[in-house]
mmCIF file of C-alpha atoms in Angstrom:
data_model
loop_
_atom_site.group_PDB
_atom_site.id
_atom_site.type_symbol
_atom_site.label_atom_id
_atom_site.label_comp_id
_atom_site.label_asym_id
_atom_site.label_seq_id
_atom_site.Cartn_x
_atom_site.Cartn_y
_atom_site.Cartn_z
ATOM 1 C CA PRO Q 1 3.501 10.850 -1.401
ATOM 2 C CA LEU Q 2 3.695 12.614 -5.250
ATOM 3 C CA ARG Q 3 -0.679 10.715 -5.724
ATOM 4 C CA PRO Q 4 -3.869 12.691 -5.884
ATOM 5 C CA ASN Q 5 -5.115 13.679 -2.045
ATOM 6 C CA ASP Q 6 -7.461 11.355 -2.166
ATOM 7 C CA PHE Q 7 -5.357 8.510 -3.055
ATOM 8 C CA PHE Q 8 -6.378 6.187 0.005
ATOM 9 C CA ILE Q 9 -3.328 5.920 1.894
ATOM 10 C CA LYS Q 10 -2.424 8.926 1.254
ATOM 11 C CA LYS Q 11 -5.824 10.214 2.485
ATOM 12 C CA VAL Q 12 -5.541 8.452 5.408
ATOM 13 C CA CYS Q 13 -2.217 9.785 5.986
ATOM 14 C CA LEU Q 14 -3.580 13.172 5.785
ATOM 15 C CA GLY Q 15 -6.066 12.571 8.253
ATOM 16 C CA ALA Q 16 -3.537 10.754 10.537
ATOM 17 C CA LYS Q 17 -1.368 13.825 10.611
ATOM 18 C CA SER Q 18 -3.587 16.670 11.328
ATOM 19 C CA LYS Q 19 -5.846 14.259 13.659
ATOM 20 C CA LYS Q 20 -8.841 14.849 11.258
ATOM 21 C CA LYS Q 21 -11.615 12.847 10.663
ATOM 22 C CA ILE Q 22 -11.808 10.948 7.035
ATOM 23 C CA THR Q 23 -14.815 9.863 5.208
ATOM 24 C CA VAL Q 24 -13.838 6.019 2.694
ATOM 25 C CA GLY Q 25 -15.410 3.802 1.552
ATOM 26 C CA ASN Q 26 -14.597 -0.539 1.746
ATOM 27 C CA ILE Q 27 -11.794 -0.381 4.527
ATOM 28 C CA LYS Q 28 -11.875 -4.857 4.309
ATOM 29 C CA ASN Q 29 -10.500 -4.410 0.536
ATOM 30 C CA ILE Q 30 -7.270 -5.747 0.356
ATOM 31 C CA ARG Q 31 -4.022 -4.432 -1.943
ATOM 32 C CA ASP Q 32 -0.271 -5.337 -2.670
ATOM 33 C CA TYR Q 33 0.988 -1.760 -2.694
ATOM 34 C CA SER Q 34 4.601 -1.017 -3.622
ATOM 35 C CA TRP Q 35 6.922 1.690 -3.029
ATOM 36 C CA ILE Q 36 7.743 2.569 -6.601
ATOM 37 C CA THR Q 37 11.515 3.363 -5.927
ATOM 38 C CA GLU Q 38 11.443 -0.595 -5.517
ATOM 39 C CA ILE Q 39 9.385 -1.531 -9.139
ATOM 40 C CA VAL Q 40 11.601 1.144 -10.846
ATOM 41 C CA LYS Q 41 14.613 -1.267 -9.215
ATOM 42 C CA ALA Q 42 12.599 -5.007 -9.886
ATOM 43 C CA VAL Q 43 12.165 -2.824 -13.752
ATOM 44 C CA ILE Q 44 15.595 -2.553 -14.020
ATOM 45 C CA PHE Q 45 16.421 -5.906 -12.958
ATOM 46 C CA THR Q 46 13.577 -7.522 -15.020
ATOM 47 C CA SER Q 47 14.852 -5.713 -18.474
ATOM 48 C CA SER Q 48 17.837 -7.695 -18.477
ATOM 49 C CA LEU Q 49 16.104 -10.749 -19.115
ATOM 50 C CA LYS Q 50 14.968 -11.863 -22.396
ATOM 51 C CA PRO Q 51 11.255 -11.527 -23.342
ATOM 52 C CA ASN Q 52 8.519 -12.524 -21.226
ATOM 53 C CA ASN Q 53 5.471 -11.339 -19.136
ATOM 54 C CA PHE Q 54 6.456 -10.171 -15.541
ATOM 55 C CA ILE Q 55 4.427 -9.344 -12.595
ATOM 56 C CA ILE Q 56 6.265 -7.201 -10.499
ATOM 57 C CA SER Q 57 4.460 -6.710 -7.370
ATOM 58 C CA ALA Q 58 5.631 -7.465 -3.692
ATOM 59 C CA GLY Q 59 3.231 -9.989 -3.100
ATOM 60 C CA THR Q 60 1.945 -8.643 0.453
ATOM 61 C CA LYS Q 61 -1.529 -7.748 2.062
ATOM 62 C CA LEU Q 62 -2.610 -4.060 3.194
ATOM 63 C CA SER Q 63 -6.119 -4.414 4.036
ATOM 64 C CA GLY Q 64 -7.612 -0.737 4.195
ATOM 65 C CA GLU Q 65 -8.577 -0.941 8.166
ATOM 66 C CA ASP Q 66 -4.537 -2.122 8.239
ATOM 67 C CA VAL Q 67 -3.212 1.441 6.664
ATOM 68 C CA LEU Q 68 -5.816 3.608 9.053
ATOM 69 C CA LYS Q 69 -4.398 1.222 11.741
ATOM 70 C CA PHE Q 70 -1.127 1.755 11.078
ATOM 71 C CA ALA Q 71 -1.183 5.622 9.867
ATOM 72 C CA TYR Q 72 -3.436 6.850 13.117
ATOM 73 C CA LYS Q 73 -1.403 5.042 15.400
ATOM 74 C CA PHE Q 74 1.765 7.029 14.679
ATOM 75 C CA ASN Q 75 0.008 9.652 16.326
ATOM 76 C CA ASN Q 76 -0.485 7.278 18.855
ATOM 77 C CA LEU Q 77 -4.535 7.912 17.870
ATOM 78 C CA ASN Q 78 -6.910 4.761 17.612
ATOM 79 C CA TYR Q 79 -7.904 4.643 14.213
ATOM 80 C CA LYS Q 80 -12.187 3.805 14.675
ATOM 81 C CA GLU Q 81 -12.339 7.573 16.150
ATOM 82 C CA TYR Q 82 -11.754 9.360 12.938
ATOM 83 C CA PHE Q 83 -13.017 7.465 10.033
ATOM 84 C CA LYS Q 84 -16.135 6.972 9.064
ATOM 85 C CA THR Q 85 -17.444 4.952 5.576
ATOM 86 C CA SER Q 86 -19.795 6.210 2.531
ATOM 87 C CA LYS Q 87 -21.205 4.254 -0.068
ATOM 88 C CA LYS Q 88 -20.183 7.236 -1.879
ATOM 89 C CA PHE Q 89 -16.595 5.881 -2.122
ATOM 90 C CA ILE Q 90 -17.246 2.419 -2.905
ATOM 91 C CA ARG Q 91 -16.727 1.431 -6.284
ATOM 92 C CA LYS Q 92 -19.368 -0.847 -7.823
ATOM 93 C CA ASP Q 93 -17.392 -4.211 -9.532
ATOM 94 C CA GLU Q 94 -14.132 -3.626 -7.447
ATOM 95 C CA ASN Q 95 -12.555 -6.902 -6.891
ATOM 96 C CA ASN Q 96 -12.044 -7.225 -3.022
ATOM 97 C CA ILE Q 97 -8.634 -9.096 -3.184
ATOM 98 C CA LEU Q 98 -5.841 -7.654 -5.601
ATOM 99 C CA ILE Q 99 -2.446 -9.400 -4.616
ATOM 100 C CA GLY Q 100 0.217 -10.022 -6.984
ATOM 101 C CA SER Q 101 1.961 -13.343 -7.116
ATOM 102 C CA LYS Q 102 4.785 -14.377 -4.995
ATOM 103 C CA MET Q 103 6.462 -16.500 -7.442
ATOM 104 C CA ASN Q 104 7.825 -13.752 -9.535
ATOM 105 C CA THR Q 105 8.898 -11.725 -6.277
ATOM 106 C CA LYS Q 106 10.637 -14.705 -5.213
ATOM 107 C CA TYR Q 107 12.026 -15.337 -8.564
ATOM 108 C CA LEU Q 108 13.437 -11.628 -8.060
ATOM 109 C CA GLU Q 109 15.638 -12.376 -5.170
ATOM 110 C CA ARG Q 110 16.749 -15.752 -6.318
ATOM 111 C CA LYS Q 111 18.113 -14.001 -9.640
ATOM 112 C CA PHE Q 112 19.395 -10.537 -7.964
ATOM 113 C CA ASN Q 113 19.199 -10.931 -5.233
ATOM 114 C CA PHE Q 114 16.143 -8.154 -4.454
ATOM 115 C CA LYS Q 115 13.700 -8.109 -1.895
ATOM 116 C CA PHE Q 116 10.732 -5.464 -1.827
ATOM 117 C CA LYS Q 117 11.713 -4.321 1.818
ATOM 118 C CA VAL Q 118 9.206 -1.028 1.541
ATOM 119 C CA VAL Q 119 5.712 -2.832 2.838
ATOM 120 C CA ARG Q 120 3.158 -2.395 4.886
ATOM 121 C CA LYS Q 121 3.945 -0.728 7.890
ATOM 122 C CA GLU Q 122 6.972 0.825 6.039
ATOM 123 C CA LEU Q 123 5.476 1.765 3.283
ATOM 124 C CA ILE Q 124 2.532 3.858 5.238
ATOM 125 C CA ARG Q 125 5.281 5.481 7.691
ATOM 126 C CA LYS Q 126 7.319 6.670 4.091
ATOM 127 C CA ILE Q 127 3.950 8.282 3.282
ATOM 128 C CA TYR Q 128 3.380 9.427 5.900
ATOM 129 C CA ASN Q 129 6.684 10.939 6.645
ATOM 130 C CA SER Q 130 6.735 12.399 3.195
ATOM 131 C CA LEU Q 131 3.475 14.955 4.386
#
């Protein structure tokens, strides 16, 4: 919710909440979005480990289309009627899939009994409700 209004998830949630049509880029992109509170908890846990490279991520997939579906469904709206795509919002050299490895996520669960809980639909719900 603290991100700028043009951050993809926030833009979609604002559009869904106000029942307005929005323009977005590639909705087929897949990302591994995480809730910052959970990231900070994971950082605190990993800070007790010996120095090592560690990528913290939920390891879950969320496409732009999923974000649209979830957000507009909170208002019982068909997302397909509330967005259009524009090349203006497509980044030229962007990777279509950016997902963290579940290896570190599973390690956090085994070692610290920590599991990411705010993912996918719950993440969108939290952002939507915070606006």
